[in-house]
Amino acid sequence: MEKDQLTFNDLPTVVGELCDRIASMEILLTEKLSKQYETKENTHVPMTLQEACNYLKMPLSTFYYKVKKDDIPVIKQGKHLYIYRDELDKWLESSRKTPAPQSFEDENKAMLASHRRKPNSKNW
């Protein structure tokens, strides 16, 4: 039905359709949110130097240089170096130039906190 042709008698059917649409949107939203917060695979897995270099797409010489400067977190057992994937990911995040993406709620709070005046409720 179009907006121009709605009558008072059509109101119950239109409200029913709106309720169905809202229910389907709620279902989609809960599915998306549940996928977002699914538990991830175990990333506390030791990696060899070659696997770490492949993971970072970095030459072995550069990797050794960064290890020598204590940039990359490694564990030395005898002659062997081991790197955990989750620690490598944390190291990558800590060296990020721009801040990590925030959740919708955090981003909304930060945006509201950045404004000096509260939004005028009369305009809403």
Tab-separated table of C-alpha atoms in Angstrom:
chain	number	residue	atom	x	y	z
A	1	MET	CA	0.000	0.000	0.000
A	2	GLU	CA	1.080	3.525	-0.685
A	3	LYS	CA	1.009	6.352	1.847
A	4	ASP	CA	-1.529	8.337	-0.160
A	5	GLN	CA	-4.065	5.515	-0.224
A	6	LEU	CA	-3.982	4.620	3.494
A	7	THR	CA	-7.207	4.972	5.397
A	8	PHE	CA	-8.099	4.531	9.035
A	9	ASN	CA	-9.433	1.057	8.258
A	10	ASP	CA	-6.004	0.010	6.903
A	11	LEU	CA	-4.305	0.930	10.163
A	12	PRO	CA	-4.361	-2.567	11.786
A	13	THR	CA	-2.829	-4.255	8.740
A	14	VAL	CA	-0.133	-1.591	8.378
A	15	VAL	CA	0.748	-1.849	12.071
A	16	GLY	CA	0.915	-5.646	11.720
A	17	GLU	CA	3.284	-5.352	8.754
A	18	LEU	CA	5.465	-2.896	10.679
A	19	CYS	CA	5.619	-5.271	13.658
A	20	ASP	CA	6.682	-8.113	11.353
A	21	ARG	CA	9.381	-5.963	9.786
A	22	ILE	CA	10.687	-4.862	13.190
A	23	ALA	CA	10.771	-8.485	14.390
A	24	SER	CA	12.760	-9.551	11.334
A	25	MET	CA	15.195	-6.655	11.867
A	26	GLU	CA	15.650	-7.688	15.517
A	27	ILE	CA	16.438	-11.240	14.427
A	28	LEU	CA	19.013	-10.005	11.900
A	29	LEU	CA	20.587	-7.709	14.474
A	30	THR	CA	20.923	-10.450	17.092
A	31	GLU	CA	22.482	-12.771	14.482
A	32	LYS	CA	25.020	-10.103	13.493
A	33	LEU	CA	25.881	-9.322	17.113
A	34	SER	CA	26.266	-12.986	18.015
A	35	LYS	CA	28.635	-13.485	15.064
A	36	GLN	CA	30.623	-10.450	16.158
A	37	TYR	CA	31.200	-11.787	19.674
A	38	GLU	CA	31.889	-15.428	18.785
A	39	THR	CA	34.869	-16.960	20.508
A	40	LYS	CA	37.910	-17.006	18.333
A	41	GLU	CA	40.271	-19.895	17.841
A	42	ASN	CA	43.160	-20.361	20.237
A	43	THR	CA	45.882	-17.985	19.063
A	44	HIS	CA	48.343	-18.677	21.889
A	45	VAL	CA	50.218	-21.006	19.570
A	46	PRO	CA	54.022	-21.024	19.325
A	47	MET	CA	55.385	-20.232	15.890
A	48	THR	CA	58.804	-20.812	14.382
A	49	LEU	CA	60.798	-17.972	12.873
A	50	GLN	CA	59.840	-18.969	9.354
A	51	GLU	CA	56.110	-19.101	10.226
A	52	ALA	CA	56.345	-15.717	11.949
A	53	CYS	CA	58.116	-14.194	8.962
A	54	ASN	CA	55.457	-15.583	6.629
A	55	TYR	CA	52.706	-14.314	8.963
A	56	LEU	CA	54.218	-10.821	9.034
A	57	LYS	CA	55.319	-10.925	5.376
A	58	MET	CA	58.757	-9.806	6.529
A	59	PRO	CA	62.235	-10.973	5.479
A	60	LEU	CA	64.170	-13.057	7.987
A	61	SER	CA	66.959	-10.469	8.273
A	62	THR	CA	64.485	-7.727	9.206
A	63	PHE	CA	62.875	-10.046	11.736
A	64	TYR	CA	66.265	-10.740	13.387
A	65	TYR	CA	67.003	-6.999	13.429
A	66	LYS	CA	63.726	-6.257	15.226
A	67	VAL	CA	64.356	-9.090	17.693
A	68	LYS	CA	67.819	-7.685	18.433
A	69	LYS	CA	66.285	-4.250	19.131
A	70	ASP	CA	63.725	-5.972	21.459
A	71	ASP	CA	60.856	-4.771	19.283
A	72	ILE	CA	59.277	-8.189	18.727
A	73	PRO	CA	58.402	-10.321	21.784
A	74	VAL	CA	60.247	-13.662	21.476
A	75	ILE	CA	61.160	-16.540	23.760
A	76	LYS	CA	64.623	-18.028	23.451
A	77	GLN	CA	65.080	-21.692	24.379
A	78	GLY	CA	68.684	-22.609	23.775
A	79	LYS	CA	69.449	-21.773	20.161
A	80	HIS	CA	65.792	-21.577	19.131
A	81	LEU	CA	63.455	-18.578	19.108
A	82	TYR	CA	59.709	-19.012	19.594
A	83	ILE	CA	56.977	-16.479	19.037
A	84	TYR	CA	53.352	-16.716	20.141
A	85	ARG	CA	50.804	-15.565	17.590
A	86	ASP	CA	48.658	-13.640	20.081
A	87	GLU	CA	51.712	-11.756	21.397
A	88	LEU	CA	52.677	-10.956	17.824
A	89	ASP	CA	49.189	-9.596	17.181
A	90	LYS	CA	49.382	-7.461	20.342
A	91	TRP	CA	52.762	-6.139	19.199
A	92	LEU	CA	51.260	-5.224	15.830
A	93	GLU	CA	48.337	-3.438	17.513
A	94	SER	CA	50.625	-1.521	19.870
A	95	SER	CA	52.684	-0.202	16.959
A	96	ARG	CA	49.594	1.039	15.108
A	97	LYS	CA	49.699	4.717	14.158
A	98	THR	CA	45.944	5.215	14.192
A	99	PRO	CA	43.795	4.034	17.119
A	100	ALA	CA	42.090	0.661	16.898
A	101	PRO	CA	38.482	0.643	15.701
A	102	GLN	CA	35.997	0.966	18.540
A	103	SER	CA	32.677	-0.689	19.148
A	104	PHE	CA	29.548	1.237	18.193
A	105	GLU	CA	28.776	2.153	21.828
A	106	ASP	CA	32.317	3.394	22.537
A	107	GLU	CA	32.390	5.378	19.311
A	108	ASN	CA	29.011	6.939	20.119
A	109	LYS	CA	30.134	7.904	23.659
A	110	ALA	CA	33.363	9.414	22.306
A	111	MET	CA	31.434	11.396	19.715
A	112	LEU	CA	28.955	12.715	22.306
A	113	ALA	CA	31.789	13.586	24.704
A	114	SER	CA	33.597	15.559	21.998
A	115	HIS	CA	30.694	18.027	21.624
A	116	ARG	CA	30.504	20.905	24.045
A	117	ARG	CA	26.759	21.426	23.860
A	118	LYS	CA	24.162	18.747	24.158
A	119	PRO	CA	21.931	18.229	21.124
A	120	ASN	CA	18.753	20.257	21.140
A	121	SER	CA	15.880	17.846	21.820
A	122	LYS	CA	13.370	20.255	20.236
A	123	ASN	CA	14.815	19.587	16.782
A	124	TRP	CA	14.514	15.810	17.129
